[in-house]
Amino acid sequence: MTHFLDIHKTDASDLRRIIDNAHAMKTARAGRPKGAPDDDRPLEGHIVALIFEKPSTRTRISFDVGVRQLGGQTMVLSGADMQLGHGETIADTARVLSRYVDLIMMRTFEEDTILEMAEYADVPVINGLTNRTHPCQIMADVMTFEEHSGPIKGKKVVWCGDGNNVFASFAHAAKQFDFDLVFTGPEPLDPEPALSGLYRVERNPDIAVAGADLVVADTWVSMHDPQSARERRHNQLRGYQVNEALMEKAKPDSLFMHCLPAHRDEEATSAVMDGPHSVIFDEAENRLHAQKAIMRHCLGV
Ligand code: CP
Ligand code: NVA
């Protein structure tokens, strides 16, 4: 069974092939209406379940559109509306779903939920974000970087802010794609210890971004963080805002990324988000192409 659970759990050669296929599929359908199917439709006759236990705009829509472009059909499900939200076990849900659908994509809270789904499902499972990681996002980010700036190998990527789930997948990607990752943020919001060795730390954001090829920001309060922590986090993270003055310290042709949704003028200013370095909407688009390639990898089609 080929799941896509995390970037460090998929071979580097497979990750490279997924990115290259995503580029090829994007190029092949350039200029077509969004709803037009691809020439190659390997998901014809396939049904994909998209399960959400947290809100989503990009993941929900890009997976739904991607499956349709590949000729398949989708079911978009809210975990709360399933028996899953009323006490049925993940293991039983996985075994039941496997009798109906060909692929499961799930966004959830605890990593253990997606691991249990993958353990008991007879069909591939894709991680659409947990409290710990967001691998599909970083596949789109690597694709976007390479579209604009060429191979990411050996490049300097600087993460500004909270050491969260999106950072964790960047850390996994740094090893697999061989780029230099720097974390700049306050010590209480450091990434989890299991990631140490995959990135460098520089507390001073001005020093961190010097010579960066890519600067990345994300929300200061993630969906799994308690709202009661909002004010404390803002106070801790204010000094790590990505603004024009900070971007000036990076390379002149550096890129700015944010997985979105953003809180404008908090983690990044509108001047940066809408400025010349920003590729945030290419990033959002590339979720579609990258995930189509991930689904083909999982199904071997
Ligand atoms: N970046 C991302 O995963 O966006 P959504 O939460 O809208 O899916
Ligand atoms: N870190 C954010 C990413 C949202 C796509 C969160 O988990 O809420």
GROMACS .gro file of C-alpha atoms in nm, residues 2-12 14-15 18 106 110-112 114-115 118 125-139 164-173 176-177 192 195 294 297-298:
model
   53
    2THR     CA    1   0.149   0.337  -0.102
    3HIS     CA    2   0.030   0.599   0.146
    4PHE     CA    3   0.146   0.961   0.144
    5LEU     CA    4   0.170   1.031   0.515
    6ASP     CA    5   0.480   1.247   0.545
    7ILE     CA    6   0.766   1.375   0.334
    8HIS     CA    7   1.028   1.176   0.528
    9LYS     CA    8   0.827   0.856   0.480
   10THR     CA    9   0.841   0.871   0.098
   11ASP     CA   10   1.168   0.796  -0.088
   12ALA     CA   11   1.355   1.101  -0.217
   14ASP     CA   12   0.967   0.918  -0.552
   15LEU     CA   13   0.934   1.275  -0.422
   18ILE     CA   14   0.608   1.346  -0.802
  106MET     CA   15  -0.788   1.315   0.556
  110GLU     CA   16  -0.382   1.407   1.609
  111GLU     CA   17  -0.121   1.238   1.393
  112ASP     CA   18  -0.225   0.904   1.546
  114ILE     CA   19  -0.409   0.939   1.024
  115LEU     CA   20  -0.161   0.666   1.119
  118ALA     CA   21  -0.346   0.414   0.715
  125VAL     CA   22  -0.429   0.732   0.267
  126ILE     CA   23  -0.302   1.088   0.210
  127ASN     CA   24  -0.229   1.330   0.496
  128GLY     CA   25  -0.411   1.658   0.431
  129LEU     CA   26  -0.269   1.819   0.751
  130THR     CA   27  -0.244   1.713   1.112
  131ASN     CA   28  -0.133   1.906   1.419
  132ARG     CA   29   0.218   1.780   1.340
  133THR     CA   30   0.272   1.803   0.962
  134HIS     CA   31   0.137   1.925   0.627
  135PRO     CA   32   0.324   1.731   0.357
  136CYS     CA   33   0.104   1.814   0.055
  137GLN     CA   34   0.165   2.185   0.118
  138ILE     CA   35   0.541   2.149   0.109
  139MET     CA   36   0.533   1.943  -0.212
  164ASN     CA   37   0.457   2.446   1.365
  165ASN     CA   38   0.318   2.166   1.147
  166VAL     CA   39   0.404   2.339   0.817
  167PHE     CA   40   0.759   2.401   0.940
  168ALA     CA   41   0.788   2.032   1.031
  169SER     CA   42   0.716   1.927   0.674
  170PHE     CA   43   0.969   2.187   0.551
  171ALA     CA   44   1.224   2.026   0.784
  172HIS     CA   45   1.151   1.682   0.640
  173ALA     CA   46   1.180   1.829   0.288
  176GLN     CA   47   1.493   1.484   0.121
  177PHE     CA   48   1.555   1.767  -0.130
  192GLU     CA   49   0.958   1.977   1.822
  195LEU     CA   50   1.317   1.758   1.403
  294ILE     CA   51   0.068   1.251  -0.526
  297HIS     CA   52   0.189   0.799  -0.708
  298CYS     CA   53  -0.032   0.643  -0.439
   0.00000   0.00000   0.00000
